[in-house]
Short mmCIF file of C-alpha atoms and ligand atoms in Angstrom, two decimals:
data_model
loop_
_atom_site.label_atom_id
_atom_site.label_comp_id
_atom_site.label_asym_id
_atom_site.label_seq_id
_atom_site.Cartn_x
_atom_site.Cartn_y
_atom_site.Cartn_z
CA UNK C 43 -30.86 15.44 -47.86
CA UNK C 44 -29.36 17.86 -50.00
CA UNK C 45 -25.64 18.33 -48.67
CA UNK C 46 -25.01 20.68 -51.12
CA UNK C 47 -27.70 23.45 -49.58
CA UNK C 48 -25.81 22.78 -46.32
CA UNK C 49 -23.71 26.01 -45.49
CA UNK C 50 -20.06 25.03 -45.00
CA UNK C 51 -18.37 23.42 -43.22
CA UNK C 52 -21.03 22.94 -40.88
CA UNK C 53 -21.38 20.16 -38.03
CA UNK C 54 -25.68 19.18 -38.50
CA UNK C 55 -27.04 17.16 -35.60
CA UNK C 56 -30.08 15.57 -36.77
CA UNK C 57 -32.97 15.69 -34.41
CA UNK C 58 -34.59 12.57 -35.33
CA UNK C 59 -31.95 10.70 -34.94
CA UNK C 60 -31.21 12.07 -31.07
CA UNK C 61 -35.06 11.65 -30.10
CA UNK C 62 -34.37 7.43 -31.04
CA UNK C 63 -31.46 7.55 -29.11
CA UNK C 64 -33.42 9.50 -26.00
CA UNK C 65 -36.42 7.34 -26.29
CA UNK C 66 -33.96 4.36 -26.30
CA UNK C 67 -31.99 5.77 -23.42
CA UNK C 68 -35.33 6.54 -21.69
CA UNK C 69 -36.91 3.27 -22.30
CA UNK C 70 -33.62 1.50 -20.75
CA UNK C 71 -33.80 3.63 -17.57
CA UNK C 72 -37.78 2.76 -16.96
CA UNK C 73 -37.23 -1.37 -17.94
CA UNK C 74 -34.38 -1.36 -15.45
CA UNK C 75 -34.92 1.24 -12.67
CA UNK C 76 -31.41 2.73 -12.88
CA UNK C 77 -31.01 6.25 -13.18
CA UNK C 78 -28.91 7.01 -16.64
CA UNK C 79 -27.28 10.44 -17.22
CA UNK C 80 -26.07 12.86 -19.23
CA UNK C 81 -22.54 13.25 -19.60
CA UNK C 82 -21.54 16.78 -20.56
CA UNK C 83 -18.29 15.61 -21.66
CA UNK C 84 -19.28 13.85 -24.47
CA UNK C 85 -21.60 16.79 -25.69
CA UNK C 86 -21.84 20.31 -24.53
CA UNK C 87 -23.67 21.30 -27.31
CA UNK C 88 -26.26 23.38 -24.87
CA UNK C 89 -28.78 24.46 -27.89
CA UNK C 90 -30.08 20.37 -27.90
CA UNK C 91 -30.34 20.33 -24.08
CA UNK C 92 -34.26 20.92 -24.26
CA UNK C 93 -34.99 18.44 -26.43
CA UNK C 94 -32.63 16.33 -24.02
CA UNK C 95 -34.72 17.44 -20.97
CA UNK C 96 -37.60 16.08 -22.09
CA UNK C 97 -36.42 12.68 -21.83
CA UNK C 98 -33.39 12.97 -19.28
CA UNK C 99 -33.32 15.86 -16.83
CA UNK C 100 -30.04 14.85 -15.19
CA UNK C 101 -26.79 15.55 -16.08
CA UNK C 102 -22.99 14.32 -14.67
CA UNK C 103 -20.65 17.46 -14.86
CA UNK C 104 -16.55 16.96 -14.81
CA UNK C 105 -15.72 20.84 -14.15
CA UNK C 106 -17.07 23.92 -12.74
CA UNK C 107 -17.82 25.07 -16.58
CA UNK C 108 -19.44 21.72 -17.06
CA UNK C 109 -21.54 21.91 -14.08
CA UNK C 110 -22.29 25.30 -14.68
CA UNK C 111 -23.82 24.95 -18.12
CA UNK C 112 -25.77 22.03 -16.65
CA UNK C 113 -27.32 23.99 -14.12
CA UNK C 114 -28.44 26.93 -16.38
CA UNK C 115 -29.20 24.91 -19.27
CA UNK C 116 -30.68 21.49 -17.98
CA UNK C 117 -32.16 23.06 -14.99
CA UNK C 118 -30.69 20.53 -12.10
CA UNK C 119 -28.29 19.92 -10.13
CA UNK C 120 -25.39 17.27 -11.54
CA UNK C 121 -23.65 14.87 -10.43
CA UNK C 122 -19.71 16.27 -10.69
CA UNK C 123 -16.39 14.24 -10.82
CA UNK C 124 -13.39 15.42 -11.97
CA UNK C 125 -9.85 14.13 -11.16
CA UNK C 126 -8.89 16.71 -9.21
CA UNK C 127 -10.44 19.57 -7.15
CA UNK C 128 -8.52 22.75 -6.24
CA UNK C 129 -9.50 25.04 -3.47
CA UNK C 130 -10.33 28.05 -6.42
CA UNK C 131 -13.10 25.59 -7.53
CA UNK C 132 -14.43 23.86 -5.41
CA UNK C 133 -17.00 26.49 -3.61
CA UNK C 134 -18.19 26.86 -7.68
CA UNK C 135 -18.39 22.64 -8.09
CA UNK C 136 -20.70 22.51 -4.80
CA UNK C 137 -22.94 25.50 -5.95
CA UNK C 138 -24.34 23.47 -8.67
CA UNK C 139 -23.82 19.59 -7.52
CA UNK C 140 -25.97 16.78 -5.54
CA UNK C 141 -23.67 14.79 -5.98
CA UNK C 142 -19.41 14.69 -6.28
CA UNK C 143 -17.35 12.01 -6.29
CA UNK C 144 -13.51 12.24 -5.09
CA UNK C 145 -10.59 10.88 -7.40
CA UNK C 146 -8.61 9.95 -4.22
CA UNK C 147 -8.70 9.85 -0.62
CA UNK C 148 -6.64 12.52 -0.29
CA UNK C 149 -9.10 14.92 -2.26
CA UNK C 150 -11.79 13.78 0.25
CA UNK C 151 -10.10 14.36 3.03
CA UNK C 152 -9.21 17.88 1.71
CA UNK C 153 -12.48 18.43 0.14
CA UNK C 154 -15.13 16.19 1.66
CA UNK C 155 -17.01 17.74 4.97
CA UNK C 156 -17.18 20.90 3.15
CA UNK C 157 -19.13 19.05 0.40
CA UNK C 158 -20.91 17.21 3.30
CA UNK C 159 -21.86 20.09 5.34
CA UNK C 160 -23.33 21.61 2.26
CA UNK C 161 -25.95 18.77 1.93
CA UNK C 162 -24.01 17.54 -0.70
CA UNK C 163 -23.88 13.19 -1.10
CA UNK C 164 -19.93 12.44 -1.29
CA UNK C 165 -18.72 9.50 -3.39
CA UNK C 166 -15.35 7.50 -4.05
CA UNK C 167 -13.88 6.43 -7.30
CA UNK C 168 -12.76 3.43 -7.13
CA UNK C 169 -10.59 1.24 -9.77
CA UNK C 170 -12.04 -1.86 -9.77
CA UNK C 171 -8.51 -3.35 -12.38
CA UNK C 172 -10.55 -4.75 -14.81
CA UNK C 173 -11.28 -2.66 -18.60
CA UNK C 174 -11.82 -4.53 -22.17
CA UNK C 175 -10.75 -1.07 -23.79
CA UNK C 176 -7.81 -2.00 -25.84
CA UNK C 177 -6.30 1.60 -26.30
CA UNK C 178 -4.60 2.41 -23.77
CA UNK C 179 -5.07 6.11 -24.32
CA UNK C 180 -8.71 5.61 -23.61
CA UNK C 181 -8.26 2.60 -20.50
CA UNK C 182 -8.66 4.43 -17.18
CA UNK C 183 -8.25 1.19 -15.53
CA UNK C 184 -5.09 -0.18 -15.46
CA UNK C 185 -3.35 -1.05 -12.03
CA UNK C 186 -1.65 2.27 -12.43
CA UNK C 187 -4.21 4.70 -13.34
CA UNK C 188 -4.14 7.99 -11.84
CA UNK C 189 -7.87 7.38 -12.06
CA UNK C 190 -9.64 5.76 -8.92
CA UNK C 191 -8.91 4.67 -5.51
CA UNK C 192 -7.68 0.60 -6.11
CA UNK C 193 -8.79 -1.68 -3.48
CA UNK C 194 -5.19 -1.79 -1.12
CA UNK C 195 -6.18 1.35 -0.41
CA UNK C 196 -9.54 1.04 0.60
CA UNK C 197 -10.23 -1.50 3.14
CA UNK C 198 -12.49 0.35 4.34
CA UNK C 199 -14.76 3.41 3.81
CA UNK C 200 -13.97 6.87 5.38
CA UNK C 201 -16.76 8.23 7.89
CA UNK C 202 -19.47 10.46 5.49
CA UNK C 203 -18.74 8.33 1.68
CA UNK C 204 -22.50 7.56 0.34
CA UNK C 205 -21.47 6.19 -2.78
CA UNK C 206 -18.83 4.62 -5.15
CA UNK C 207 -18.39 5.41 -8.68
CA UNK C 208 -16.14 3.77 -11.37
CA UNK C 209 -15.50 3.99 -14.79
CA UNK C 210 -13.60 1.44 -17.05
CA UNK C 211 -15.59 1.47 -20.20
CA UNK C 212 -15.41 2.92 -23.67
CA UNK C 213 -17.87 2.03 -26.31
CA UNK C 214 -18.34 -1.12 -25.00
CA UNK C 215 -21.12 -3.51 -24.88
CA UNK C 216 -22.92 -5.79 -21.75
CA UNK C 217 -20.29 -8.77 -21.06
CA UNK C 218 -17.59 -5.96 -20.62
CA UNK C 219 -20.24 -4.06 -17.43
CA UNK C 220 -20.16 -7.91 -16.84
CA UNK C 221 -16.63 -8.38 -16.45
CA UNK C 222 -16.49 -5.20 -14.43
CA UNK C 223 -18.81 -5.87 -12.05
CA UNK C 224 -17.53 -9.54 -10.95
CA UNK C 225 -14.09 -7.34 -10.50
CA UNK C 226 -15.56 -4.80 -8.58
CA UNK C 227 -17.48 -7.27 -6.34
CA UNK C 228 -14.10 -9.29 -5.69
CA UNK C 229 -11.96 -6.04 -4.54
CA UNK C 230 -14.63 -3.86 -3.50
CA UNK C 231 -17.79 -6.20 -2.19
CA UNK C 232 -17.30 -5.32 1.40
CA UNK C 233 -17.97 -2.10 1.10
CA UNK C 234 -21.12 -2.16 -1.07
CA UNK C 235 -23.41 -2.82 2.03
CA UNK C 236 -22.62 0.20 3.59
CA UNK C 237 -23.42 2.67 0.56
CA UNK C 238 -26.21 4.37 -0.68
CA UNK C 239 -25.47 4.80 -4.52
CA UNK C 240 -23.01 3.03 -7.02
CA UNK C 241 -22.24 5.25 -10.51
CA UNK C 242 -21.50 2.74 -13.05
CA UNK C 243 -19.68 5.46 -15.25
CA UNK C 244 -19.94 5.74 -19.00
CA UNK C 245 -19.17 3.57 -21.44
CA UNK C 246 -22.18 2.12 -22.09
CA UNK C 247 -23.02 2.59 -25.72
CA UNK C 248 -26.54 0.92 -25.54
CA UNK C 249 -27.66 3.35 -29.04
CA UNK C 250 -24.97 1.31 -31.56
CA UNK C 251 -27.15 -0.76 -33.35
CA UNK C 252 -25.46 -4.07 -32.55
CA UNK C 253 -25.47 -3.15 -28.56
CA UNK C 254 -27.43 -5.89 -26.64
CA UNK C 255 -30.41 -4.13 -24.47
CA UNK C 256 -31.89 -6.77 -23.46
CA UNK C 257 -28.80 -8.06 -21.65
CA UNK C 258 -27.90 -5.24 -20.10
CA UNK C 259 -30.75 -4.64 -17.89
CA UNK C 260 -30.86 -8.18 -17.61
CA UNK C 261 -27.41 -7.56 -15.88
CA UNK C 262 -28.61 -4.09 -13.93
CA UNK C 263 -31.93 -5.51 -12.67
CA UNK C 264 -29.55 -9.09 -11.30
CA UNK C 265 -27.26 -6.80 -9.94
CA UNK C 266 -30.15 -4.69 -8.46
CA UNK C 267 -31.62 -7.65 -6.79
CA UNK C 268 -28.64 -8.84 -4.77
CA UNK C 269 -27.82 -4.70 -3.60
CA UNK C 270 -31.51 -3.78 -3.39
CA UNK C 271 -30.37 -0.78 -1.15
CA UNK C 272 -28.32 0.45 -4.12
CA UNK C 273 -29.15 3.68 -6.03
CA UNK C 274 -27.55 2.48 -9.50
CA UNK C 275 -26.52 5.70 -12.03
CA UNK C 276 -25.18 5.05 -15.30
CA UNK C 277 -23.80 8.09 -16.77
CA UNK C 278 -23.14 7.64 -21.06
CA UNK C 279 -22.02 10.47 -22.71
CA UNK C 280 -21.63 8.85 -26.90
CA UNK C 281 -24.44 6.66 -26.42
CA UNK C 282 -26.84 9.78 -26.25
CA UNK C 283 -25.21 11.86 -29.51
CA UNK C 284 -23.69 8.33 -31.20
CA UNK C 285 -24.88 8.53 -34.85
CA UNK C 286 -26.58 11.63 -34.64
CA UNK C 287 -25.25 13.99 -37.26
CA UNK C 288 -22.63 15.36 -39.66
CA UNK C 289 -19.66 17.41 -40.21
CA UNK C 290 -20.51 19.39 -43.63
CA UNK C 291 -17.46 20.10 -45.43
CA UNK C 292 -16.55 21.57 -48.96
CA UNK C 293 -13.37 20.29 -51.14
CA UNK C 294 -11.31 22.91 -52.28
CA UNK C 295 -8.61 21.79 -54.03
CA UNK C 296 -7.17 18.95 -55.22
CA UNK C 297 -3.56 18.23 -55.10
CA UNK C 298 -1.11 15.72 -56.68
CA UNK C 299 2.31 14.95 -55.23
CA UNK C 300 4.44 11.83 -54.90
CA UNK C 301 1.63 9.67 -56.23
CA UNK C 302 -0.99 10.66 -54.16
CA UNK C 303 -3.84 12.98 -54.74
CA UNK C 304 -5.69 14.64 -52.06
CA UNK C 305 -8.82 16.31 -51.90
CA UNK C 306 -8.07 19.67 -49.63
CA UNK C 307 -11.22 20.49 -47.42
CA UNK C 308 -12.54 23.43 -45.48
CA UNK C 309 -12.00 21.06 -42.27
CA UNK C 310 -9.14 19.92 -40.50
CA UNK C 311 -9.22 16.63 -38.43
CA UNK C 312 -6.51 18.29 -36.02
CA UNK C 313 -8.74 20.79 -35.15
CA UNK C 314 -12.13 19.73 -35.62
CA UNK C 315 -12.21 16.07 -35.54
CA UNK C 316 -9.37 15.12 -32.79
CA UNK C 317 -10.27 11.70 -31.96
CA UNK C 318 -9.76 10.71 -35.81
CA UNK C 319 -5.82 11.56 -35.26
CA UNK C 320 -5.91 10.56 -31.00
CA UNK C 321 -7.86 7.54 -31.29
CA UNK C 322 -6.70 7.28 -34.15
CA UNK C 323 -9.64 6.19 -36.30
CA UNK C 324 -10.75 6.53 -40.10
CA UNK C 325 -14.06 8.44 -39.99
CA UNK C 326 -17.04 7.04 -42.55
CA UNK C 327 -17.89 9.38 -45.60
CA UNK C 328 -20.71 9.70 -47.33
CA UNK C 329 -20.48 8.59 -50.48
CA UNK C 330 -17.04 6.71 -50.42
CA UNK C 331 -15.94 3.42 -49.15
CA UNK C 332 -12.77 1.33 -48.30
CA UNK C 333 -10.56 1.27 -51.52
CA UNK C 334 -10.44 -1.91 -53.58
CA UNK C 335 -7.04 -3.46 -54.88
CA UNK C 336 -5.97 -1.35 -57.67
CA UNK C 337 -9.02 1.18 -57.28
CA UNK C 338 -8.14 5.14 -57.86
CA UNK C 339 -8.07 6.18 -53.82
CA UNK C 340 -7.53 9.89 -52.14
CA UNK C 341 -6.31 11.03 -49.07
CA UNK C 342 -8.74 14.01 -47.48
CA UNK C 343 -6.49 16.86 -46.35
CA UNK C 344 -6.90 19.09 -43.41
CA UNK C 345 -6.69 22.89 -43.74
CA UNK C 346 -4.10 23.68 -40.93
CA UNK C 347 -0.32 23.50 -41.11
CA UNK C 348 0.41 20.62 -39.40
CA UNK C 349 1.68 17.81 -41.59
CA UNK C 350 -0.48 14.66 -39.99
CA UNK C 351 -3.60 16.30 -40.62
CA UNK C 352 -4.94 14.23 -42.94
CA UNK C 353 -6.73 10.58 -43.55
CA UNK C 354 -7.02 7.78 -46.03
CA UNK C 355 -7.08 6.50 -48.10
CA UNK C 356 -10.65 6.68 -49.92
CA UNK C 357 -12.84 5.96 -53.16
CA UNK C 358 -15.69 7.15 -54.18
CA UNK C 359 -18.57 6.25 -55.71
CA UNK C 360 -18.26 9.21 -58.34
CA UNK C 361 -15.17 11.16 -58.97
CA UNK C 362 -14.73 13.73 -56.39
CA UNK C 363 -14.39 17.55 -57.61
CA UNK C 364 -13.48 20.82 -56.20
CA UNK C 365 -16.66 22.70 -55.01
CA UNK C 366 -18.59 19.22 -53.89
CA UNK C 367 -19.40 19.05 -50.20
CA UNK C 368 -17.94 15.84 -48.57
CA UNK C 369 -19.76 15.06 -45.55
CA UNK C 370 -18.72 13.10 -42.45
CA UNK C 371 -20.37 10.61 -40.55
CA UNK C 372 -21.21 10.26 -36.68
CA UNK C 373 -19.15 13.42 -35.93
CA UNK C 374 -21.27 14.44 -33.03
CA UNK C 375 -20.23 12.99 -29.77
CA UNK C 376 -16.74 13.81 -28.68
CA UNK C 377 -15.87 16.06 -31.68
CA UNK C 378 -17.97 18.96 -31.20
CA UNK C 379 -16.57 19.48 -27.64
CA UNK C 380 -13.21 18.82 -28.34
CA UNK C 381 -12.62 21.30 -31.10
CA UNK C 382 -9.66 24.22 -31.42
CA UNK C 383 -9.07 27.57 -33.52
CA UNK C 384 -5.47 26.55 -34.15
CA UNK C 385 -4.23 28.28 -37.20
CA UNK C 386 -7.35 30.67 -36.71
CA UNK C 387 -8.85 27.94 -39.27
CA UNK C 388 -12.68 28.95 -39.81
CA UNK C 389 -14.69 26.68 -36.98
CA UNK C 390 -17.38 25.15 -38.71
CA UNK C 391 -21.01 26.28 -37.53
CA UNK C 392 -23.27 24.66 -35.80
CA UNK C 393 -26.56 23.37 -36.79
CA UNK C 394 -29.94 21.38 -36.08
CA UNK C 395 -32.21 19.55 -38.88
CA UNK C 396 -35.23 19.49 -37.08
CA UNK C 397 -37.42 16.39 -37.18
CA UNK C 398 -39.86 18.71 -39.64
CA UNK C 399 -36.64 18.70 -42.16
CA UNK C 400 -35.99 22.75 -41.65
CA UNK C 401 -31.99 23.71 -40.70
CA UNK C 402 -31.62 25.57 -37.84
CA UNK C 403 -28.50 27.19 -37.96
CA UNK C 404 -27.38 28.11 -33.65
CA UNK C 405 -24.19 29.01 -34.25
CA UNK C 406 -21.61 30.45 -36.54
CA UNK C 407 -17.73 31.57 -35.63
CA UNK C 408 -15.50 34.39 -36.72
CA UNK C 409 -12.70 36.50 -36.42
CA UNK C 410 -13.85 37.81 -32.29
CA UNK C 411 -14.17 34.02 -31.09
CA UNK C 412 -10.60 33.52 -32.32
CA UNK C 413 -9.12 36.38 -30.30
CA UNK C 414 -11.49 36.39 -27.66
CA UNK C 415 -9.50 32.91 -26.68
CA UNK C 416 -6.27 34.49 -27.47
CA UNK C 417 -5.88 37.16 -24.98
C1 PLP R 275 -15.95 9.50 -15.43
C2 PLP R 275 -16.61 9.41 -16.76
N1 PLP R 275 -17.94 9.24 -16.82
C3 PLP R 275 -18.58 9.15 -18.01
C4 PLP R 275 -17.90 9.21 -19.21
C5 PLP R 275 -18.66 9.11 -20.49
O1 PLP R 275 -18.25 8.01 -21.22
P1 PLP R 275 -18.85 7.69 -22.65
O2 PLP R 275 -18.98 8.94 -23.40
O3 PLP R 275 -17.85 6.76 -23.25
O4 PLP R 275 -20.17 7.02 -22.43
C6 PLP R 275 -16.50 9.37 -19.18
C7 PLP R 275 -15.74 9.44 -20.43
O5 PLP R 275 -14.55 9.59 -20.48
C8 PLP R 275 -15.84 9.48 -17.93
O6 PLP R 275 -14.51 9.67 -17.87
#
C-alpha cells in the first residue's frame, strides 16, 4: 500500500484483515459451542459493525452509551456490565440489555428485581483471585479489586442470579483460562449447579498468531462436558480488531536537542494512542526496527504540550524526512476508543481499506467536535 496517498493522520482499519479475525472468531464459537461476543469497549468504531454482524450479531455493552450504540447499530440486545449502576441509568441499561451482570451484591440488591421483573437474566461478578496479567494497571483480579464479588462473600447465591461472570484476563493465551477456571471451581464450584450461564469475560486473544485454538476449545468443550447445563459466553474485545489496521501519520519536523533528534508528527500518543504511555508499551512502525548498538536512533514526538508524549528510541531502514508519512502498527483495538481533543490537536480521521483495495474515508474531525465536547 501506498502510505503516502493516505490522508493524514488517519487511523485505516483494513477489512481483510478483520474478516480473518471474524471468520476465526466465528469458526471458534461453532468448534466449541460457546457463544463469543463483541466487546464494545475494545472498539466502538460503529461504521465496521455490519461487516461484524455478519459473523457475530451479539455484543457485551459496559454503559448506557455502549449499549445504546449496540442496539442501534448491531441490531440486538447486549449483554451489559459495568462496575457500577446509578439510579439515572439504569431504566436506559435495561432498555437495551438481555443480559446485566452486578459488580456487587449490593448493586443487586439495589438494582436486581427491577432488572428481573423486566425479563431481564441477572448475573454476578465474581473474583475468582487468580490473573497471569502482570500489570497491575490492567489485573482486575487481585484479592482487593473493586472488581467482583470474592468468594467470602458469596456462600451462596441470592434468590433470582442466573449467571456468573468474571474477568481476569488480558491478552492472554489458553493455560491462563486454565488457571482461572481451576480457581474459580475451588472458590466458586458450589454455586455453578444452580446457574444458567457463566461469562468467561475477555481476555481471550485467540486472533495473535501464536494463540493456541486448538487448546482452547479443547478447554471450553472439557469444561462444557462436566457443566452441560451451562450457557458459556466469552466476550473478547482486542481479539476481534487485534492487528487490523493503522494509525497514518505525517513527520513534520525534525528537532535536535541534548543529543537526541526527534521526528515531530501530526499524532500525539497522549491523545491518540493512550495505552502506548498507560500500558506503557513501544508501538511497531513500519519501516523501522529496534536500534542496534551504535546505530543513528530517533525518538517520535507527539504534537501536544505535555512533555512525556513521546517514544523511542527508533531506526529506520532509510533516513526519515520531514513530509514522509510514518505509519503505526496494530493501532485499532483500544486506541480508537480511547482517544481525546486535548490541546484541540487535529483527531486523526477515520478510515476503511476495503477488501477490493478502495479507502473509504467515514470520518473526519474539526474545529465543532472540539467545542461541541467543551461546553
Ligand atoms: C468485563 C470485561 N469484559 C471484556 C473485556 C474485553 O477484554 P479484551 O479486550 O482484553 O478481550 C474487558 C476489558 O477490559 C472487561 O473489563
Amino acid at each position: 500500500m501506498d502510505y503516502q496517498k493516505i490522508p493524514s493522520p488517519c487511523y485505516v482499519v483494513d477489512e481483510r484483515a478483520l474478516r480473518r479475525n471474524l471468520e476465526l472468531i466465528r469458526g471458534v464459537s461453532e468448534r466449541s459451542g460457546a457463544q463469543i461476543i463483541l466487546a464494545l469497549k475494545a472498539n466502538a468504531t460503529w461504521a465496521i459493525f455490519p461487516i461484524i454482524r455478519e459473523y457475530v450479531p451479539c455484543t457485551t455493552a459496559s454503559s448506557v452509551c455502549e449499549a445504546r450504540l449496540a442496539f442501534e447499530q448491531m441490531g440486538t440486545l447486549t449483554h451489559t456490565y459495568a462496575p457500577v449502576y446509578t439510579e439515572r441509568e439504569f431504566a436506559g441499561l435495561m432498555e437495551y440489555s438481555s443480559h446485566i451482570t452486578f459488580n456487587s451484591l449490593t448493586q443487586f440488591e439495589r438494582f436486581g428485581a427491577r432488572a428481573i421483573a423486566g425479563g431481564i437474566s441477572c448475573g454476578l461478578r465474581v473474583n475468582p483471585e487468580f490473573s497471569t496479567v502482570e500489570t497491575e494497571l490492567y489485573n482486575p483480579a487481585s484479592p482487593t479489586s473493586r472488581l467482583g464479588i470474592t468468594a467470602d462473600r458469596l456462600p451462596k447465591l441470592p434468590v433470582g442470579v442466573e449467571g456468573l461472570h468474571f474477568h481476569t484476563l488480558c491478552e492472554s493465551r489458553p493455560e491462563a483460562l486454565r488457571g482461572t477456571l481451576a480457581a474459580l471451581e475451588q472458590r466458586f464450584g458450589h454455586l455453578l449447579p444452580s446457574v444458567k450461564w457463566l461469562n468467561m469475560g475477555g481476555g481471550h486473544l485467540m486472533t495473535a498468531e501464536d494463540y493456541d485454538v486448538d487448546e482452547l476449545i479443547a478447554i471450553l468443550t472439557a469444561f462444557m462436558a462436566k457443566y452441560p447445563h451451562l450457557r458459556i459466553i466469552l466476550e473478547p474485545g482486542s481479539a476481534f480488531t487485534w492487528r487490523t489496521g493503522w494509525l497514518v501519520s505525517t513527520i513534520e519536523d525534525i528537532v535536535h536537542n541534548g543529543g537526541v533528534g526527534t521526528l515531530m508528527l501530526d499524532v500525539s500518543f497522549a491523545c491518540h494512542m493512550p495505552d502506548t504511555l498507560e500500558m506503557p508499551y513501544k508501538p511497531a512502525v513500519i519501516g523501522a526496527h529496534e536500534p542496534a548498538e551504535g546505530e543513528k536512533s530517533w525518538r517520535l514526538g507527539g504534537n501536544c504540550c505535555l512533555a512525556g508524549d513521546f517514544k523511542g528510541d527508533y531506526a529506520f531502514d532509510r533516513e526519515p524526512a520531514v513530509g514522509d508519512r510514518l505509519v503505526f502498527e496494530d493501532m485499532i483495538h483500544y486506541t480508537m476508543v480511547k482517544t481525546t481533543m486535548f490541546n484541540g490537536v487535529a483527531h486523526p480521521a477515520i478510515a476503511i481499506l476495503t477488501s477490493g483495495g478502495a479507502l473509504r474515508m467515514v470520518r473526519e474531525f474539526g474545529y465543532e467536535d472540539f467545542k461541541n465536547r467543551m461546553s
